[in-house]
Short mmCIF file of C-alpha atoms and ligand atoms in Angstrom, two decimals:
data_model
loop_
_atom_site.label_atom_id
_atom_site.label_comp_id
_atom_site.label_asym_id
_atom_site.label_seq_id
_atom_site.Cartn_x
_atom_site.Cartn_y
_atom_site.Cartn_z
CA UNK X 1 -33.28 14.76 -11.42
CA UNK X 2 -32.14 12.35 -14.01
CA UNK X 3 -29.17 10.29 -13.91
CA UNK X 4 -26.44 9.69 -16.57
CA UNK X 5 -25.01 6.09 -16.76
CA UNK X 6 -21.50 6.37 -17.62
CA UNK X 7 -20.01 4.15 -19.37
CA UNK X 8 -16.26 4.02 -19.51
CA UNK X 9 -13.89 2.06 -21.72
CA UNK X 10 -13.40 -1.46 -18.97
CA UNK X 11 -16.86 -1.89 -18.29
CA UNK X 12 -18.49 -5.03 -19.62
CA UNK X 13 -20.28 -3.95 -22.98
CA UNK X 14 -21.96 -7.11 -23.58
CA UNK X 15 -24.70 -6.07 -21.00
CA UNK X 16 -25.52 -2.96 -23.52
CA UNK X 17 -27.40 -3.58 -26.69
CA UNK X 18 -26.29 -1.99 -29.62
CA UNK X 19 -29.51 -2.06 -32.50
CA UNK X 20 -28.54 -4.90 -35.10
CA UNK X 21 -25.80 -6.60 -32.75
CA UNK X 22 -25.98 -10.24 -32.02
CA UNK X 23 -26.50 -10.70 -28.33
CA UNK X 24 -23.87 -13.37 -26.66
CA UNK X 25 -26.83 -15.28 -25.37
CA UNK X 26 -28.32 -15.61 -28.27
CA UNK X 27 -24.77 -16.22 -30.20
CA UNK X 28 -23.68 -19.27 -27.88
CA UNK X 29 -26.96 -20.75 -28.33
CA UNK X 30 -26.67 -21.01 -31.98
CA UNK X 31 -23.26 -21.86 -31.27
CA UNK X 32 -24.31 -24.47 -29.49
CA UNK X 33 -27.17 -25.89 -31.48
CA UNK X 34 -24.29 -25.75 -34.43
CA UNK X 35 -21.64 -27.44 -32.05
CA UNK X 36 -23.23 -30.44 -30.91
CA UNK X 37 -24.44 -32.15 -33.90
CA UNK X 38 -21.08 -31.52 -35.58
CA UNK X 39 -19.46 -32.94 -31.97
CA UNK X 40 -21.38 -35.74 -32.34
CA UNK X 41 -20.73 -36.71 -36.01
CA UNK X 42 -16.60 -36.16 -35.21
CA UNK X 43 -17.22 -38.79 -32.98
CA UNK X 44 -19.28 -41.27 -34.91
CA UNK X 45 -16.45 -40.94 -37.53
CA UNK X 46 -13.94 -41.86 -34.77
CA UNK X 47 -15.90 -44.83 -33.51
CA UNK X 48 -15.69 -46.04 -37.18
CA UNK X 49 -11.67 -45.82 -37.38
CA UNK X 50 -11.55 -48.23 -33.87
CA UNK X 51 -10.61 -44.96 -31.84
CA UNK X 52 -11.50 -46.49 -28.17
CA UNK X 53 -11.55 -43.25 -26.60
CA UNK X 54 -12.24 -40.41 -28.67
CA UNK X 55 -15.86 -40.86 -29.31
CA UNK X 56 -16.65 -41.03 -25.80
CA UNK X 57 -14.78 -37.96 -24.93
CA UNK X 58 -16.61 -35.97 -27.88
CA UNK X 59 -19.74 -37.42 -26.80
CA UNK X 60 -19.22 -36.16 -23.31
CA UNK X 61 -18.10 -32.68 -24.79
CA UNK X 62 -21.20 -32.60 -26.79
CA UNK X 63 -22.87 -33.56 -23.34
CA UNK X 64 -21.49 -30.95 -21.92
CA UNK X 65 -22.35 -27.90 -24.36
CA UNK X 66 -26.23 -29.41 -24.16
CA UNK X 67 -26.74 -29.16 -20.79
CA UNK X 68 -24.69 -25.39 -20.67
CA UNK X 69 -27.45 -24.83 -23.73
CA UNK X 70 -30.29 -26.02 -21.21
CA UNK X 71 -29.36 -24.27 -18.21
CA UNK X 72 -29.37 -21.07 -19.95
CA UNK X 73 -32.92 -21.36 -20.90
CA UNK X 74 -34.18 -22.84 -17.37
CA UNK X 75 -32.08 -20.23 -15.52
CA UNK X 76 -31.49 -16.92 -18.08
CA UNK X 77 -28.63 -16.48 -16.51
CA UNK X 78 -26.07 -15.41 -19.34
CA UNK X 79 -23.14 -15.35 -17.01
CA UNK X 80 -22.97 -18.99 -16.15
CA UNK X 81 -23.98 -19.61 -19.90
CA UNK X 82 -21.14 -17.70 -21.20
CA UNK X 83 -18.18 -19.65 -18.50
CA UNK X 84 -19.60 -22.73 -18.83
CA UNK X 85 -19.14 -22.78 -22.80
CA UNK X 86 -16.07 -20.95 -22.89
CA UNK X 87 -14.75 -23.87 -20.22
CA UNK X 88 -15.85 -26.84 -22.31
CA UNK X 89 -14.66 -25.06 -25.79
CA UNK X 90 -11.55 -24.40 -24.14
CA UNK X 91 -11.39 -27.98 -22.75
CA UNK X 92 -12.30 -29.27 -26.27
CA UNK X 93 -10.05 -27.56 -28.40
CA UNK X 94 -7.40 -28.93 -25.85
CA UNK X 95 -8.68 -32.47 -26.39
CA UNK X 96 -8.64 -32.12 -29.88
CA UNK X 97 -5.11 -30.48 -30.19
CA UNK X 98 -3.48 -32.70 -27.83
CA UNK X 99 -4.90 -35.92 -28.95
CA UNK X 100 -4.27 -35.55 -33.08
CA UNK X 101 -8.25 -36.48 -33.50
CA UNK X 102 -9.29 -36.97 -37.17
CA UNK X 103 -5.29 -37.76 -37.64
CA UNK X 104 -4.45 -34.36 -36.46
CA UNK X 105 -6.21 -32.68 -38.61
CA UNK X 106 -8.69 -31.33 -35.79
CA UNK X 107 -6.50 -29.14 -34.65
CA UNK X 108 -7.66 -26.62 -37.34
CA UNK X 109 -10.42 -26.25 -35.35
CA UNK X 110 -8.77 -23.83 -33.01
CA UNK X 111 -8.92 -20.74 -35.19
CA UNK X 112 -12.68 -20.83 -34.39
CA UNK X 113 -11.45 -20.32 -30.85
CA UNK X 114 -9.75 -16.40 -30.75
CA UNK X 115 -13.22 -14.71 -32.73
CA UNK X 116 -15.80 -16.36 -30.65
CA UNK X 117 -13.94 -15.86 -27.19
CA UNK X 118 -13.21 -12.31 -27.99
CA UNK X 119 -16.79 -11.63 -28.80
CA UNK X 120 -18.42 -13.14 -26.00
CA UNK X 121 -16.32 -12.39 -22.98
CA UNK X 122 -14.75 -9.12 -22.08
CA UNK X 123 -11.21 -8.08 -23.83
CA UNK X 124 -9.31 -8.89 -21.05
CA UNK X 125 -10.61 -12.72 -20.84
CA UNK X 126 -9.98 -12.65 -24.64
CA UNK X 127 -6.35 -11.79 -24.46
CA UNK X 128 -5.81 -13.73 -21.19
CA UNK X 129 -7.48 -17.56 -22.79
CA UNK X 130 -5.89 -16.63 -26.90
CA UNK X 131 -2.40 -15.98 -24.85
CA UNK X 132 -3.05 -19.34 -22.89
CA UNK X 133 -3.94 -21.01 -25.77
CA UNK X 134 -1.07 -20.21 -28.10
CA UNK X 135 1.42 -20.58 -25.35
CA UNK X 136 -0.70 -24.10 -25.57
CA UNK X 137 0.05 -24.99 -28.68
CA UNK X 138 4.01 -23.84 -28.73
CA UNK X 139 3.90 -25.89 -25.77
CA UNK X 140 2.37 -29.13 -27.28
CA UNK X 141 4.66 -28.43 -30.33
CA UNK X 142 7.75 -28.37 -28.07
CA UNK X 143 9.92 -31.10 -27.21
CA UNK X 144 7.91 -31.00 -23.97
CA UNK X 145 4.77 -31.86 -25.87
CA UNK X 146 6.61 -34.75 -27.91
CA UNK X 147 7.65 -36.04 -24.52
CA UNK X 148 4.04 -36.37 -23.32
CA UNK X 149 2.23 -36.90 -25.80
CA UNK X 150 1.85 -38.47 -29.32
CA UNK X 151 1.19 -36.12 -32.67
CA UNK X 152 1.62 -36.78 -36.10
CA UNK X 153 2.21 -32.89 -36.48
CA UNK X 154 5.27 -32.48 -38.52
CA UNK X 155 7.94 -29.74 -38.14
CA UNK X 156 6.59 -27.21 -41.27
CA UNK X 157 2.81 -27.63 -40.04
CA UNK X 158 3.56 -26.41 -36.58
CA UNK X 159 5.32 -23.66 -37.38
CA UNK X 160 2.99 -22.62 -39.93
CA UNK X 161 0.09 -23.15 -37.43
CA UNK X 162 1.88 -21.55 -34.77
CA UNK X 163 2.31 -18.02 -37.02
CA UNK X 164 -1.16 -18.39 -37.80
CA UNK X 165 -2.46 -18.88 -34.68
CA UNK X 166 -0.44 -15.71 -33.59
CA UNK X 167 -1.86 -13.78 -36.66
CA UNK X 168 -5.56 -14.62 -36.04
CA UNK X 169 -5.48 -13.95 -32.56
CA UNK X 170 -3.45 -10.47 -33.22
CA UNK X 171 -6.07 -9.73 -35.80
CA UNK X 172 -9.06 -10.65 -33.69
CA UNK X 173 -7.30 -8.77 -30.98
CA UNK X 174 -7.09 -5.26 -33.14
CA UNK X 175 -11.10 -6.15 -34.54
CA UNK X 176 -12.47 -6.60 -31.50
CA UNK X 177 -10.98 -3.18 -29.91
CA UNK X 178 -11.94 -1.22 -32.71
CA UNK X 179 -15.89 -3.15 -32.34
CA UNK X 180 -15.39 -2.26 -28.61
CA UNK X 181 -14.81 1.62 -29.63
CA UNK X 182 -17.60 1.98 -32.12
CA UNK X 183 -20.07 0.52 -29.72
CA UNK X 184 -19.04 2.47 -26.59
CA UNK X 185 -19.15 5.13 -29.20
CA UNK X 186 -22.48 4.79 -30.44
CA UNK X 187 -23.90 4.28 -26.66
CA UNK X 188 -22.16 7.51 -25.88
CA UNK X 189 -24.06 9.51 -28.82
CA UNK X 190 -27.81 7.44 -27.96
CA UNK X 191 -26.41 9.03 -24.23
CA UNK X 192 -26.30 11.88 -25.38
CA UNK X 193 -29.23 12.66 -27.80
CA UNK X 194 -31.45 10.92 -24.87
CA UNK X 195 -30.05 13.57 -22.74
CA UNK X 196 -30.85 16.34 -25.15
CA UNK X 197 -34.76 15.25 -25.67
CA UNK X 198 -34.77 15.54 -22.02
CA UNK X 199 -33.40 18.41 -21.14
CA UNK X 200 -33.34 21.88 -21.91
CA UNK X 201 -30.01 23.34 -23.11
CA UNK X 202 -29.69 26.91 -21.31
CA UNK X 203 -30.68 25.68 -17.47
CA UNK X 204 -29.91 21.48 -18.01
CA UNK X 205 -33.29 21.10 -16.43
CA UNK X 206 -35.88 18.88 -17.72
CA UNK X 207 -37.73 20.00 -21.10
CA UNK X 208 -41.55 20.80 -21.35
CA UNK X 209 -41.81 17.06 -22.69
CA UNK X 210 -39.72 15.22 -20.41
CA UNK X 211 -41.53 16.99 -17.21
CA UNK X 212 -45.04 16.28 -18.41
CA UNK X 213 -43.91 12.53 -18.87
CA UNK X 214 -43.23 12.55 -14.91
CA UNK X 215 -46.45 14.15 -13.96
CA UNK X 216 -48.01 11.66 -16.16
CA UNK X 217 -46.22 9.06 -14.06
CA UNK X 218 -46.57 10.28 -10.82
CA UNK X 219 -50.79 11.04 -11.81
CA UNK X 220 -50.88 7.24 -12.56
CA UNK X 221 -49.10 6.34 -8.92
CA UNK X 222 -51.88 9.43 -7.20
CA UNK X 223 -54.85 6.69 -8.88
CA UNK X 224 -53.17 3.93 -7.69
CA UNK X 225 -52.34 4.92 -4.22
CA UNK X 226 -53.46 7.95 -3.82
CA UNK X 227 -50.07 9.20 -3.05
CA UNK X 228 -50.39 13.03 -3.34
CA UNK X 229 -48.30 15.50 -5.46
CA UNK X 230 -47.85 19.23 -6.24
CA UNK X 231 -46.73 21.40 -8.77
CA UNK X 232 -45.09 24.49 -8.25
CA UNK X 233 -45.19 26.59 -11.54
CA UNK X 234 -42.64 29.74 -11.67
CA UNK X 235 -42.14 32.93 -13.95
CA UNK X 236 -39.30 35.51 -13.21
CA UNK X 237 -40.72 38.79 -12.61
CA UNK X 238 -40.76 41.67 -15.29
CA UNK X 239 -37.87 39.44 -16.71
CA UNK X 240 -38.55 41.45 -20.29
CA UNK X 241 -37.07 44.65 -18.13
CA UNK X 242 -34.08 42.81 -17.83
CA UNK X 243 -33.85 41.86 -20.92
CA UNK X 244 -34.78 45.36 -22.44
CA UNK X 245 -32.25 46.89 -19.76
CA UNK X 246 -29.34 44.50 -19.63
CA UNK X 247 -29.25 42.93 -23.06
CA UNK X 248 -30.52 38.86 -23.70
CA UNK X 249 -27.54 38.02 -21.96
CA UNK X 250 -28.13 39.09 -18.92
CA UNK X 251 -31.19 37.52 -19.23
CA UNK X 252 -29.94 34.46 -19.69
CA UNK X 253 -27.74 34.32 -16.46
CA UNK X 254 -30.97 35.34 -14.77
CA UNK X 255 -32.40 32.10 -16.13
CA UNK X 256 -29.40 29.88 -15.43
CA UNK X 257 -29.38 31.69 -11.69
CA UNK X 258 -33.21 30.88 -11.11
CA UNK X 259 -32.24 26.97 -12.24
CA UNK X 260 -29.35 26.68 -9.94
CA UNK X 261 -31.55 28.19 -6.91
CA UNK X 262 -34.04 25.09 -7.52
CA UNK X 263 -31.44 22.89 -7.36
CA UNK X 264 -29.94 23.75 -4.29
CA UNK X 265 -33.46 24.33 -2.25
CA UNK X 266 -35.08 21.12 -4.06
CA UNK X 267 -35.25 17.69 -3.19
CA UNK X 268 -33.22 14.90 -5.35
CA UNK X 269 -36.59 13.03 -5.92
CA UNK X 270 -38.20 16.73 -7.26
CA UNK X 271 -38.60 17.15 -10.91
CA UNK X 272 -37.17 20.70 -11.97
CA UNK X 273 -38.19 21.70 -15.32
CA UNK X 274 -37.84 24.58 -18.05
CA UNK X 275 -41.49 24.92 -18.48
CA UNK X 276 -41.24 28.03 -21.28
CA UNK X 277 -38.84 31.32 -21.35
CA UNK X 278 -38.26 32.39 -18.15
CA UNK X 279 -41.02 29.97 -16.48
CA UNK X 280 -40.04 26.96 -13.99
CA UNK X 281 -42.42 24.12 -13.72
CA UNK X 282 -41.10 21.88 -10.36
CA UNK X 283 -43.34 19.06 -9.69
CA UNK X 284 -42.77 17.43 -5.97
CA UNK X 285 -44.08 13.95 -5.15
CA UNK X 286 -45.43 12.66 -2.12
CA UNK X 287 -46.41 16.57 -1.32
CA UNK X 288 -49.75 18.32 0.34
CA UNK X 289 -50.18 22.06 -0.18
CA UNK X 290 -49.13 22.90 3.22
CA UNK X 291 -45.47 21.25 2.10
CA UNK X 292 -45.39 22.55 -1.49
CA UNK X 293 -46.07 26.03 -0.11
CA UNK X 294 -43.28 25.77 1.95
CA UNK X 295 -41.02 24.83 -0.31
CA UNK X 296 -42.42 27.48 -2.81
CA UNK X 297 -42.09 30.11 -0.39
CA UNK X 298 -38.21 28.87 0.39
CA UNK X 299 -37.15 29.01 -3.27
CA UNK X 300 -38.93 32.32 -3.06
CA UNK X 301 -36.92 33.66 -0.89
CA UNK X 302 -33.32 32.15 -2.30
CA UNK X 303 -34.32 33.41 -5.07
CA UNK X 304 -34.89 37.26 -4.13
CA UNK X 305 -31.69 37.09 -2.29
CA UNK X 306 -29.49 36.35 -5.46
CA UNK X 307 -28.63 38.94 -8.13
CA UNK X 308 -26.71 38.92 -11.80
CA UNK X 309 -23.53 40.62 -12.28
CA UNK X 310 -24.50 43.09 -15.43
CA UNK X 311 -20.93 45.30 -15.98
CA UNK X 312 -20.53 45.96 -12.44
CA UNK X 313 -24.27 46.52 -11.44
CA UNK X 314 -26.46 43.73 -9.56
CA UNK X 315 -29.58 42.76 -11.23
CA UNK X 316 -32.06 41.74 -8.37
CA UNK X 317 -34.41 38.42 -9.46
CA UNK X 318 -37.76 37.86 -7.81
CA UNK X 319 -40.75 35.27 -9.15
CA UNK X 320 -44.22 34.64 -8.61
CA UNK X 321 -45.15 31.13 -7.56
CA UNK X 322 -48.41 29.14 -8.22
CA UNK X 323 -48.91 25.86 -5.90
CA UNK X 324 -51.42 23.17 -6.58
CA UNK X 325 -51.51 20.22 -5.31
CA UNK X 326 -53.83 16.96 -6.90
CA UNK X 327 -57.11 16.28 -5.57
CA UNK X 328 -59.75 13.91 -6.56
CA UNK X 329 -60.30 12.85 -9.77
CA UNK X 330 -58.93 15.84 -11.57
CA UNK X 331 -56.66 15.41 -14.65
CA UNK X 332 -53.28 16.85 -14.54
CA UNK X 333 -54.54 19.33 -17.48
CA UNK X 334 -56.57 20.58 -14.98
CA UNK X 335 -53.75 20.67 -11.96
CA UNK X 336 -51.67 22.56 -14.47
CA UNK X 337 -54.18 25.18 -15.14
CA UNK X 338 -54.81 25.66 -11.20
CA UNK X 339 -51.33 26.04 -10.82
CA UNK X 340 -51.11 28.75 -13.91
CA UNK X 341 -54.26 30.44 -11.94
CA UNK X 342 -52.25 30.80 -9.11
CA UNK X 343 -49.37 32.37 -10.49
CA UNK X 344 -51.60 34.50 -12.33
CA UNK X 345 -53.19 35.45 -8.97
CA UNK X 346 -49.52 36.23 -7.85
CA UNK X 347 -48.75 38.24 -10.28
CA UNK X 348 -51.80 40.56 -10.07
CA UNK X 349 -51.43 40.30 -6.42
CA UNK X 350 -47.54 42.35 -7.23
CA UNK X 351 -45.55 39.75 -8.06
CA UNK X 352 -42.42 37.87 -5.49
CA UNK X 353 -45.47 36.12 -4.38
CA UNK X 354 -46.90 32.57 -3.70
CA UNK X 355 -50.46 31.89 -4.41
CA UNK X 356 -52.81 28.80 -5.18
CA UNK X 357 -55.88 29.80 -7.12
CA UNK X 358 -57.53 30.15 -3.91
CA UNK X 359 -55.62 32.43 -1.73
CA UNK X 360 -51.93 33.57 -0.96
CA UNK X 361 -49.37 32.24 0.66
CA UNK X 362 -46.34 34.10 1.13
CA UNK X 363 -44.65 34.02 4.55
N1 GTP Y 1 -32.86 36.23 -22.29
C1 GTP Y 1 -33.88 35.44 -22.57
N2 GTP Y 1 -35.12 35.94 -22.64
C2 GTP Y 1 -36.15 35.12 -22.89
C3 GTP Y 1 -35.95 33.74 -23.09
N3 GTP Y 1 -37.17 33.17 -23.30
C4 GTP Y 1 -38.08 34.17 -23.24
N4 GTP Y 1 -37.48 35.35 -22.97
C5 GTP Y 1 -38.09 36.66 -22.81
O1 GTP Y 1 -38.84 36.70 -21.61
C6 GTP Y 1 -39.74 37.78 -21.67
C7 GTP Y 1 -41.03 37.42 -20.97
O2 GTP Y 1 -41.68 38.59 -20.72
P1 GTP Y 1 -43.21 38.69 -20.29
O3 GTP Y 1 -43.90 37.40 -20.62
O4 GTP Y 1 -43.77 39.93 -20.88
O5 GTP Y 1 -43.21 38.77 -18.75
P2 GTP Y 1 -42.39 39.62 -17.69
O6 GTP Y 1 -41.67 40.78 -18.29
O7 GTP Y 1 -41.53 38.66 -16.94
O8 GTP Y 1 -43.53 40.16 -16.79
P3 GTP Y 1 -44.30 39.40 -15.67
O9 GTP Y 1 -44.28 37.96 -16.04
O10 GTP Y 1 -45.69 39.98 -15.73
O11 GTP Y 1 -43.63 39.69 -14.39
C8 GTP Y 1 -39.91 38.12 -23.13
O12 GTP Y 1 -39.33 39.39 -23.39
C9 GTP Y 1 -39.10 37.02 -23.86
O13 GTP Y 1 -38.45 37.52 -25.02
C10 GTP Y 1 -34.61 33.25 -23.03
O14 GTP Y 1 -34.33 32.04 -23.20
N5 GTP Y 1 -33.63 34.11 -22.77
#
């Protein structure tokens, strides 16, 4: 019986795939392959002022983000790719604020921080590393930072970066929800029309389509090792009485009633479909005749034991069962039709009945 991911509003969406979205993987490596050049040419620049130190520690940086890049395609695993380059932007944009590179001006550089963080990591890590780095900045801008260290920053460029900073990251904060919403969104409608070409609306079994895509499956598994499967195809008995008698209603309960008997007698690995109107197609791997007949013969009887309400009266529900089970090299077309044989042979046979297109089989 098919399962339903869910996906609720904390789990990590990166690891769905929304058509036309850019995958972090593939965002951090352009990222990258941007980053390191441009690291690189910051630091040439600085060797050419007389800076000592700065080119080295950009050249390490770019280092750094190289080696995350090459990891990611030895390994493929996006996890590490995504902390390791959030740790050295992080540690970079530090470097950079702290240590007035390019005469201070490189501290501009940190509004690239807030959109790429909250893109590639969750919300949470967003908030939690924009927070950090704006308490940061008011930090280095404090008479705490003057203390420690030496900026050229003067009193009207901090504050204005400061509200900035705040702004951006508020902004990105607000986009970045709203991105989160539309995607779980959209993954909740694909959820749900996948559901709907599956199943069938009335019962919530599977469809016509969706069951004959599992026998094609399990056929393909019977070639390769031979493991053995039956099908177990249903019809309610003189159902058009009830309908004729009790209204399409009533009918309909009948249906859902049948449905909710094959879920409680089947097993969770059993396929349970709505093969037509009021006709049940269950198809039950790793089964021999002996097995499906049993199980036909159980449903059978759950079945004739349950009744509809209809104002007060109870509407009795037997079916007729055909079994077949795969032999050989026949094709499931055929398996099918031995199956519909059998049920036919039921039916002639007076119905509440399990038959193969051989012989019968009720208890
Ligand atoms: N209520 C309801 N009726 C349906 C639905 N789908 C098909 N039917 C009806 O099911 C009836 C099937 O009747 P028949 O094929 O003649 O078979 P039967 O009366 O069950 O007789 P036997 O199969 O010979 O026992 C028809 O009257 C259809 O209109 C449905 O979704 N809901």
């Amino acid at each position: 019986m098919t399962q339903v991911a869910e996906y609720k509003a904390d789990t990590d969406l990166s690891q769905y795939r929304v058509k036309g979205e850019i995958p972090v993987p593939t965002l951090i490596g352009w990222l990258t392959l941007a980053a390191v050049p441009l690291i690189v040419f910051f630091a040439y620049r600085s060797s050419l002022r007389g800076d000592p130190t700065a080119p080295v520690f950009l050249v390490v940086f770019a280092g750094l983000l190289a080696i995350n890049g090459v990891a990611y395609l030895i390994s493929h695993n996006s996890t590490l790719q995504r902390r390791g380059f959030i740790t050295v932007i992080t540690a970079l944009f530090t470097y950079l604020a702290i240590q007035a590179v390019e005469d201070g001006s490189a501290i501009i550089w940190l509004f690239a921080y807030p959109p790429v963080v909250f893109y590639i990591s969750q919300s949470r890590v967003g908030v939690i590393a924009c927070s950090g780095g704006l308490v940061g900045v008011a930090m280095l801008f404090s008479p705490i930072g003057d203390q420690l260290f030496d900026t050229p920053y003067t009193a009207s460029f901090r504050l204005t970066m400061l509200v900035v900073f705040a702004f951006e990251i508020s902004t990105c904060y607000v986009l970045d929800q709203s991105r989160r919403r539309s995607k779980l969104g959209l993954l909740k409608l694909a959820q749900e029309f996948e559901y709907a070409a599956k199943h069938d609306t009335l019962t919530g079994l599977a469809n016509r389509r969706e069951v004959l895509a599992q026998l094609e499956n399990e056929y393909q598994r019977y070639l390769r090792n031979s493991r053995t499967f039956s099908v177990l195809l249903m019809d309610i008995d003189l159902f058009k009485s009830v309908n004729d008698k009790h209204g399409h209603h009533i009918g309909d309960e009948m249906i859902k009633l049948v449905a909710s008997t094959l879920r409680e007698q089947c097993r969770k690995v059993d396929t349970l479909a709505r093969w037509g109107g009021e006709e049940y197609l269950v198809l039950l791997p790793e089964t021999n005749t002996e097995e499906a007949v049993k199980t036909a013969n159980r449903i059978r009887e759950a079945v004739s034991r349950k009744s509809v309400n209809a104002d007060g009266q109870d509407v009795a529900a037997t079916i007729s069962v055909g079994a077949a089970t795969i032999r050989n090299a026949e094709s499931v077309d055929r398996l099918l039709q031995r199956a519909d044989e059998g049920l036919y042979r039921a039916k002639t046979l007076g119905r509440n009945t399990v038959c193969d297109f051989e012989g019968t089989f009720t208890d």
